[in-house]
PDB file of C-alpha atoms in Angstrom:
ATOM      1  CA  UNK A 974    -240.299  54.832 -75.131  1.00  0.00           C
ATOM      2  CA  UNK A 975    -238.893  51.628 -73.593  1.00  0.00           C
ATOM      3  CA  UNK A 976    -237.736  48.520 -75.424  1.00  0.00           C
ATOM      4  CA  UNK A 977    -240.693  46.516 -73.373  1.00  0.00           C
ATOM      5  CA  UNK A 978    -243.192  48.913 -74.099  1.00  0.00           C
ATOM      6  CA  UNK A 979    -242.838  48.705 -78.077  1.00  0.00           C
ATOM      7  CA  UNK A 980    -242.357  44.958 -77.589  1.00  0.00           C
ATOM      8  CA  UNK A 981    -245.863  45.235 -76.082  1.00  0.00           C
ATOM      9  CA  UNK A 982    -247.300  47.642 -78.680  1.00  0.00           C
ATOM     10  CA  UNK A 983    -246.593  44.709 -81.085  1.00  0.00           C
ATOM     11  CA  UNK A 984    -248.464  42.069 -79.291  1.00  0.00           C
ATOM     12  CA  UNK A 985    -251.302  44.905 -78.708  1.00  0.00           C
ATOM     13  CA  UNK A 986    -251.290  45.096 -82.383  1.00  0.00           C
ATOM     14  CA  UNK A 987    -251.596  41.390 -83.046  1.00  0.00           C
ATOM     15  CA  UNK A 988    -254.012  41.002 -80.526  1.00  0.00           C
ATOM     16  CA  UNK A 989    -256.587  44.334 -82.593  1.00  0.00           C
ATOM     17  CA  UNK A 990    -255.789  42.829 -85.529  1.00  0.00           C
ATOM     18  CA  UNK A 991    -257.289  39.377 -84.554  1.00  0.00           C
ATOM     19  CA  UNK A 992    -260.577  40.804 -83.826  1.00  0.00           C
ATOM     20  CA  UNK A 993    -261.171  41.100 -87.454  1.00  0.00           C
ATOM     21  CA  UNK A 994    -259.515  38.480 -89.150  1.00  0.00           C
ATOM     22  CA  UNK A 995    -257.650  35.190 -88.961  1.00  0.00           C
ATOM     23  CA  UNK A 996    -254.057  34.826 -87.882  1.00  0.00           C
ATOM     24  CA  UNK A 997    -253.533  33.185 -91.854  1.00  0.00           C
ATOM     25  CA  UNK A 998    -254.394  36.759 -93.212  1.00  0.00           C
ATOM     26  CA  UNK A 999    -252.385  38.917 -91.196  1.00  0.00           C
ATOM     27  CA  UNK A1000    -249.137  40.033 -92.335  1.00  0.00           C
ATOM     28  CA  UNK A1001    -246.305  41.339 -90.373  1.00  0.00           C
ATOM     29  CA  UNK A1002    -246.744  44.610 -92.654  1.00  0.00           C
ATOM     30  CA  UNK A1003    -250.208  44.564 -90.887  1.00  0.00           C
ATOM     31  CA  UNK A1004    -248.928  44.426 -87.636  1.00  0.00           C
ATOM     32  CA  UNK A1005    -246.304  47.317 -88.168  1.00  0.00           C
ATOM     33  CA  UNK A1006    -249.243  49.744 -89.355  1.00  0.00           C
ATOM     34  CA  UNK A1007    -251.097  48.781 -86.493  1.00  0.00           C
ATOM     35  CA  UNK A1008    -248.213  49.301 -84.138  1.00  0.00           C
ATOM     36  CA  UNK A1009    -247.315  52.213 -85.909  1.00  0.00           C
ATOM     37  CA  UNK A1010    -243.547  51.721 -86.308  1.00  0.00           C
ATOM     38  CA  UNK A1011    -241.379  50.283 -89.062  1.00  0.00           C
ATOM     39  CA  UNK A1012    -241.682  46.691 -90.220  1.00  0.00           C
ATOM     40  CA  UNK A1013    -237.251  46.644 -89.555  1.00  0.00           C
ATOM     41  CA  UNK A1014    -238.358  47.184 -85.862  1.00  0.00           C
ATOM     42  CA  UNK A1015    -240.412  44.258 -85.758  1.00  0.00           C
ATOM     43  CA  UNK A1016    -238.227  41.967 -86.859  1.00  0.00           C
ATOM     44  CA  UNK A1017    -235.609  43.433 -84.170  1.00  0.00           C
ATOM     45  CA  UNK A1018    -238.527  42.450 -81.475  1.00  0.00           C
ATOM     46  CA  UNK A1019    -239.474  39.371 -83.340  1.00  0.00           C
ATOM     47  CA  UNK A1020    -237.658  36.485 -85.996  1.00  0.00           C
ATOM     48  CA  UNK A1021    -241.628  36.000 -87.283  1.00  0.00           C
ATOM     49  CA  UNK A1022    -245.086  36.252 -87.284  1.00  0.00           C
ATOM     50  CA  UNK A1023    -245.223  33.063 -85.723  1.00  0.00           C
ATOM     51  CA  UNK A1024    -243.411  34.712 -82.914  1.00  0.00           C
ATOM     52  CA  UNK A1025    -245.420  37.332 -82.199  1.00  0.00           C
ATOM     53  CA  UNK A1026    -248.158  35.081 -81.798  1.00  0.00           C
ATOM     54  CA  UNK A1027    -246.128  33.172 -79.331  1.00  0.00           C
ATOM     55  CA  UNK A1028    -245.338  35.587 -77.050  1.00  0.00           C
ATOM     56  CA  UNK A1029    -249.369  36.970 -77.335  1.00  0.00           C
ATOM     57  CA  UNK A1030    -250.501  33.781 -75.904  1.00  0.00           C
ATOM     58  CA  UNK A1031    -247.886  33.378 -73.314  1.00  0.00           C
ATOM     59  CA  UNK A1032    -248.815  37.318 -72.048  1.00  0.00           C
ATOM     60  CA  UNK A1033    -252.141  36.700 -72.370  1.00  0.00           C
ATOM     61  CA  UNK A1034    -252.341  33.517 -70.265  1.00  0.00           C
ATOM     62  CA  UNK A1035    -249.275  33.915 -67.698  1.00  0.00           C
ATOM     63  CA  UNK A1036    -250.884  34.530 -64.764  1.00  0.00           C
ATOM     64  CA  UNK A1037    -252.249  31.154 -63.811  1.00  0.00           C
ATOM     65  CA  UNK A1038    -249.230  29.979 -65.155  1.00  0.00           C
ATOM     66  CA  UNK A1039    -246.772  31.764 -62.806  1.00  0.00           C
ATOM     67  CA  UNK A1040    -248.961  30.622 -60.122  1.00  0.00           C
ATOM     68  CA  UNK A1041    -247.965  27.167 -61.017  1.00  0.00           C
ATOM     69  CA  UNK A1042    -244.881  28.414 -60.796  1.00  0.00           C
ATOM     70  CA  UNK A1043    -244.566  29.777 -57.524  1.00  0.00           C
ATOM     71  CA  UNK A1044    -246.625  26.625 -55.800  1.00  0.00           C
ATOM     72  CA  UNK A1045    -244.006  24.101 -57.003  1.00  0.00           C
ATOM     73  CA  UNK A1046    -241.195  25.422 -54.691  1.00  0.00           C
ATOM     74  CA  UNK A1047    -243.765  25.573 -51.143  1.00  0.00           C
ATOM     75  CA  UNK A1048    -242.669  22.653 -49.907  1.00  0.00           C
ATOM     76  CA  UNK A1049    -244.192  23.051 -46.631  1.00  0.00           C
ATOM     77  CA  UNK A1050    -247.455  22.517 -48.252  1.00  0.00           C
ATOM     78  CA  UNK A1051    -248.779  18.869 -49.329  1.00  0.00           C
ATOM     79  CA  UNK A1052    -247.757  17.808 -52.569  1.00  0.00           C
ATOM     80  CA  UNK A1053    -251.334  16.774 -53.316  1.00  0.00           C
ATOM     81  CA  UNK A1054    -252.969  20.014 -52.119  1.00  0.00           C
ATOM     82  CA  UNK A1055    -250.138  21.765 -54.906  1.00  0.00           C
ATOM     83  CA  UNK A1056    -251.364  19.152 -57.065  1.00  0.00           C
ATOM     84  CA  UNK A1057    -254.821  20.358 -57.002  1.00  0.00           C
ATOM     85  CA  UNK A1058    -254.046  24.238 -57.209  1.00  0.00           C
ATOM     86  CA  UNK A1059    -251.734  23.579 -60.480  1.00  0.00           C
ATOM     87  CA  UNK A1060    -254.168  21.783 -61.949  1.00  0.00           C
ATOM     88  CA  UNK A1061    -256.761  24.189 -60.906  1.00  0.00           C
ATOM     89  CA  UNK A1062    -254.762  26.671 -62.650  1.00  0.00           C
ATOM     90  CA  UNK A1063    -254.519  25.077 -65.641  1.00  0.00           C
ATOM     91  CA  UNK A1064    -258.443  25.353 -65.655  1.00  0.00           C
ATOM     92  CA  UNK A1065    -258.298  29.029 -65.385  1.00  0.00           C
ATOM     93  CA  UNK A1066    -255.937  29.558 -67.527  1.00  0.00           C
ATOM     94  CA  UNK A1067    -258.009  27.119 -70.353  1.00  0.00           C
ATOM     95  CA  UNK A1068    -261.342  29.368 -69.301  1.00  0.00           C
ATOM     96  CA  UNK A1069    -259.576  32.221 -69.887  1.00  0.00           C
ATOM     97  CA  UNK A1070    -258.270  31.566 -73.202  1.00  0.00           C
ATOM     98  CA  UNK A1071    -261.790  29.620 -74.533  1.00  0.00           C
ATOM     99  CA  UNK A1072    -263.805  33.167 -73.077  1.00  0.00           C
ATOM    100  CA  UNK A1073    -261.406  35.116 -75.341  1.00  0.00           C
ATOM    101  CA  UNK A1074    -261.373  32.982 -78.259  1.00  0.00           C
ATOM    102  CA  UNK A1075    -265.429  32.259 -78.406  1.00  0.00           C
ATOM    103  CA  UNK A1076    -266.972  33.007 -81.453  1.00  0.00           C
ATOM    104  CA  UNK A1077    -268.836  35.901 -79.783  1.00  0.00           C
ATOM    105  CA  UNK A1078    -265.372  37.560 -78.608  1.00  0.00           C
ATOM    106  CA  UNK A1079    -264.843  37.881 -82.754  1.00  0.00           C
ATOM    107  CA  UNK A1080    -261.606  36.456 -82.646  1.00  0.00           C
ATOM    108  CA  UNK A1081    -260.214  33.117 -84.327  1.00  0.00           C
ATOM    109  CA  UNK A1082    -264.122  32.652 -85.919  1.00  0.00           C
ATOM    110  CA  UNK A1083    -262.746  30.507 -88.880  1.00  0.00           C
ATOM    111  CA  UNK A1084    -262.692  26.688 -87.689  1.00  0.00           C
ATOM    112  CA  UNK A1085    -258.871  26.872 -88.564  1.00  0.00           C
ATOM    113  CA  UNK A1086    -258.085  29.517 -87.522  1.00  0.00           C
ATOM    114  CA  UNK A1087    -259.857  28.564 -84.016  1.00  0.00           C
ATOM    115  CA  UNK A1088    -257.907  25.137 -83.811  1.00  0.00           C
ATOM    116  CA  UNK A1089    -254.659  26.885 -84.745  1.00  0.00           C
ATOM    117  CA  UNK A1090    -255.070  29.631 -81.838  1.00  0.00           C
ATOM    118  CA  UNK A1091    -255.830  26.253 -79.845  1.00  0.00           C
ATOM    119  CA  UNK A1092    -252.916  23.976 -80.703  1.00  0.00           C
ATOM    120  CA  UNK A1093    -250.261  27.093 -79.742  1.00  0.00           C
ATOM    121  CA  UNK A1094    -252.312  27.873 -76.784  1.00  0.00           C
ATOM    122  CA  UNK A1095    -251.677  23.473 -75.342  1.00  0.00           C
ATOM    123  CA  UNK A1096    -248.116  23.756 -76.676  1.00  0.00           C
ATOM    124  CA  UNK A1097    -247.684  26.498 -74.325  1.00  0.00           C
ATOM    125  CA  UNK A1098    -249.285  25.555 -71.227  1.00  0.00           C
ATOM    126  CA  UNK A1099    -248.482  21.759 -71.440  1.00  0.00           C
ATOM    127  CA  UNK A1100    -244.465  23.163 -71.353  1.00  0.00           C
ATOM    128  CA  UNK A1101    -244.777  25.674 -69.118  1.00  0.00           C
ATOM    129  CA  UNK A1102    -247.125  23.436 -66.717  1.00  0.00           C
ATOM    130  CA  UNK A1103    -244.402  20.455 -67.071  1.00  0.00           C
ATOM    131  CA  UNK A1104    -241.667  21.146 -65.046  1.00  0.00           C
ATOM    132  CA  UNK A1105    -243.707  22.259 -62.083  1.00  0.00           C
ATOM    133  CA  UNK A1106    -246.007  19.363 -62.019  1.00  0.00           C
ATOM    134  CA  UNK A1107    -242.797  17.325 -62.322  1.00  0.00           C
ATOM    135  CA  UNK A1108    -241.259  19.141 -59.406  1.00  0.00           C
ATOM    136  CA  UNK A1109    -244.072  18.891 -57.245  1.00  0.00           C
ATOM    137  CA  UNK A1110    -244.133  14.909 -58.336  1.00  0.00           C
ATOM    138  CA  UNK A1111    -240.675  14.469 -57.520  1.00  0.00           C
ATOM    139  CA  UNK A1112    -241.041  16.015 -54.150  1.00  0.00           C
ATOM    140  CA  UNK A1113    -244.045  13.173 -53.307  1.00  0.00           C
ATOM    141  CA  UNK A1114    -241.670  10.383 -54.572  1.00  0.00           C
ATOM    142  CA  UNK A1115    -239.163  11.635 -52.144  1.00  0.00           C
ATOM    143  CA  UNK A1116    -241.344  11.953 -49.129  1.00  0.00           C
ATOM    144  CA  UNK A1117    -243.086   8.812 -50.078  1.00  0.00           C
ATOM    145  CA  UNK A1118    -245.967   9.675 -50.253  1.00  0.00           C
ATOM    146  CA  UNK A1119    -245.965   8.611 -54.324  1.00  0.00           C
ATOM    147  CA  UNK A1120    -244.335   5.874 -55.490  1.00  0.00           C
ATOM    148  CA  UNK A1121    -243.669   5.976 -59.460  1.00  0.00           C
ATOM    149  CA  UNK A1122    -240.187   5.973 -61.586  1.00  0.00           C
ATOM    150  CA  UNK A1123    -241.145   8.432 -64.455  1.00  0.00           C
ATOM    151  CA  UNK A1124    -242.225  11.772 -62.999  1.00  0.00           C
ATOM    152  CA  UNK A1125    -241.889  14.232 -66.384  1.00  0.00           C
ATOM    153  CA  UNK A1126    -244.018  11.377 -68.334  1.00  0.00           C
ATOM    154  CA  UNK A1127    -246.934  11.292 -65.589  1.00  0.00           C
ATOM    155  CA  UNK A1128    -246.944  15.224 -65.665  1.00  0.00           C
ATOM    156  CA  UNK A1129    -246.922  15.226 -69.299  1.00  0.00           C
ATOM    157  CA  UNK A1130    -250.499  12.601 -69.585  1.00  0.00           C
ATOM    158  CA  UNK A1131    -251.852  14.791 -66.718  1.00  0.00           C
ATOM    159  CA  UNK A1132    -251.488  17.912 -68.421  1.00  0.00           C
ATOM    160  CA  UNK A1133    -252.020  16.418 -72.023  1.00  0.00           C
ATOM    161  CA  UNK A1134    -255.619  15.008 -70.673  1.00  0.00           C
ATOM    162  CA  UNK A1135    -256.447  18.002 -69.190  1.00  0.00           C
ATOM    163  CA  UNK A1136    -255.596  20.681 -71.834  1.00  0.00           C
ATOM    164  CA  UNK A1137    -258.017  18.385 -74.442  1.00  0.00           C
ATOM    165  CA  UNK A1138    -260.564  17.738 -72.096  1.00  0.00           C
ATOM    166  CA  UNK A1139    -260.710  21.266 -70.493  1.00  0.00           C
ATOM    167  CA  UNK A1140    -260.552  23.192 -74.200  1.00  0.00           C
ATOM    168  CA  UNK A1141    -263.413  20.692 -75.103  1.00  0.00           C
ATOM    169  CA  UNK A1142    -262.507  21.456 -79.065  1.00  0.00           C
ATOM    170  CA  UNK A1143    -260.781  19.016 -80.735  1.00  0.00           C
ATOM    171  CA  UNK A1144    -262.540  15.978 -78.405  1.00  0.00           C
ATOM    172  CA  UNK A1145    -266.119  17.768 -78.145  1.00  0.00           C
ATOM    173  CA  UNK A1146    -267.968  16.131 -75.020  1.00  0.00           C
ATOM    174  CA  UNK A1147    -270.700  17.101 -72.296  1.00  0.00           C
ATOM    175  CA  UNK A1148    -269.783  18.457 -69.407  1.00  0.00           C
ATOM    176  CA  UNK A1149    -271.044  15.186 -67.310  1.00  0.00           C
ATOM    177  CA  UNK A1150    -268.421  13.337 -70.094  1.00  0.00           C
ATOM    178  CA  UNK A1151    -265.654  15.808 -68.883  1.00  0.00           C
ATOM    179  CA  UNK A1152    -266.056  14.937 -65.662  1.00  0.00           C
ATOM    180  CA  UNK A1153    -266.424  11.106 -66.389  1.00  0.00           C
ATOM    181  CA  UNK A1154    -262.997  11.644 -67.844  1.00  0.00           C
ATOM    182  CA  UNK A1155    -261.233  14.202 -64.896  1.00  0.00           C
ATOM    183  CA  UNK A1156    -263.036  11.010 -61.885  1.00  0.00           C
ATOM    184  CA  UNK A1157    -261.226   8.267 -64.638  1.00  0.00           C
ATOM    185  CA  UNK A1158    -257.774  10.244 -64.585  1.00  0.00           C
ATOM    186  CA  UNK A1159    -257.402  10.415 -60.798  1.00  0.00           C
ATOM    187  CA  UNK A1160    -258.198   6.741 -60.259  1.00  0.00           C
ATOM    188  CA  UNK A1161    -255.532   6.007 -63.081  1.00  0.00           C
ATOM    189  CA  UNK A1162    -253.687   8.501 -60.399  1.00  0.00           C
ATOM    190  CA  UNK A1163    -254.599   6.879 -57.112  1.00  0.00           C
ATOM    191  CA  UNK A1164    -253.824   3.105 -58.918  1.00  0.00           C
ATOM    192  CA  UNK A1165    -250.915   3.746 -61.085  1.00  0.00           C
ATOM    193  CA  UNK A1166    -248.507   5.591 -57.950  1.00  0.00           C
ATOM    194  CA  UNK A1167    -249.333   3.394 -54.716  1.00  0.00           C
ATOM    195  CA  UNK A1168    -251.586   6.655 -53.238  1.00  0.00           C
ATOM    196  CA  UNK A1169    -254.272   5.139 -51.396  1.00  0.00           C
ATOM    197  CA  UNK A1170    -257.706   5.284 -52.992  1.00  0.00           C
ATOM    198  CA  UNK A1171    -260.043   8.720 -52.004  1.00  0.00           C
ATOM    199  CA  UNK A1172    -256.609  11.004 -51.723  1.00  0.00           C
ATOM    200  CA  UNK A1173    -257.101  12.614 -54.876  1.00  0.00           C
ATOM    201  CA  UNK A1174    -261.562  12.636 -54.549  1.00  0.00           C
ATOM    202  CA  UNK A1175    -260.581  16.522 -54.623  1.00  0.00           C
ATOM    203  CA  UNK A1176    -259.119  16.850 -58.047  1.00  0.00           C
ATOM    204  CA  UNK A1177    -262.347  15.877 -59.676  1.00  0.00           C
ATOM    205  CA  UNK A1178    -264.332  18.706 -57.312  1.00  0.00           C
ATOM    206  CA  UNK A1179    -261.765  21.089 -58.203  1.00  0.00           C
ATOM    207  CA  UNK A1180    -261.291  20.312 -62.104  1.00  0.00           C
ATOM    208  CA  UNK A1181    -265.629  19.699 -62.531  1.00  0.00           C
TER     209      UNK A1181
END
């Protein structure tokens, strides 16, 4: 058996063992009966529990993620358009993590436990979403097309905004208020870097 494929068994076993009960009550003892191998060899795979839960979200929620990836270096596609799909892809990946986490999926059914799962889940997709958005940013300041002297901050509100808004649980609002706030965001976009008003119109029909 391959090291990746008992590094996997462990995040299988995390990811069972939240079905049932609350990331606060499992142990790693639990997860090494559930994986079936010694407690020692989780600790080789992983420093905590903490850990393991790390590297569960960032499996379970890559995808969109390394799509974000992949757009920021197609430069022979408008920096806007890239905008949109990165931004698009932070909605999947927020759908996909709310459809797993939903009180009728079983997992994280505590109101802590929930808000927990949710916290790690914007840590990890406000980081990895950063430098791409930043990239892409930095390419429309050097073609002109966007005029603005801090890049990483603007990418940073962006994806901030978007991961509270688009989770919809620690700020709980109607989907008409959602969209209130996604149409207020890209003026604050349009205004705040010199792009003439209407560019952006799309981000609100892709994000609503």
């Amino acid at each position: 058996m391959t090291n990746r494929k008992k590094y996997d068994r462990i995040l299988d076993a995390l990811n069972q063992l939240l079905e049932d009960s609350t990331i606060q009550n499992i142990s790693v003892s639990d997860i090494a009966k559930k994986a079936e191998m010694g407690k020692g060899s989780i600790y080789y795979y992983f420093p905590s529990k903490e850990a393991i839960l790390d590297a569960l979200i960032e499996r379970n929620y890559e995808e969109p993620l390394t799509t974000a990836k992949t757009l920021a270096g197609q430069t022979s596609v408008s920096p806007f358009t890239r905008m949109a799909m990165i931004l698009q892809a932070c909605r999947s990946s927020s759908a996909a993590f709310l459809n797993h986490n939903s009180p009728a999926s079983g997992v994280g059914t505590s109101a802590q436990d929930t808000a927990f799962l949710h916290q790690k889940y914007m840590n990890h997709l406000i980081a990895e979403m950063k430098p791409s958005l930043t990239e892409i940013i930095n390419q429309g300041i050097q073609a002109g097309d966007i005029h603005f002297d801090y890049p990483a901050a603007l990418a940073e509100i962006v994806l901030i905004v978007l991961a509270v808004k688009l989770n919809n649980t620690f700020l709980s609002a109607t989907a008409e208020d959602s969209e209130d706030t996604i149409r207020g965001l890209v003026a604050l976009l349009e205004k705040g870097t010199d792009i003439p008003p209407g560019t952006l119109n799309y981000l609100s029909l892709t994000l609503s």
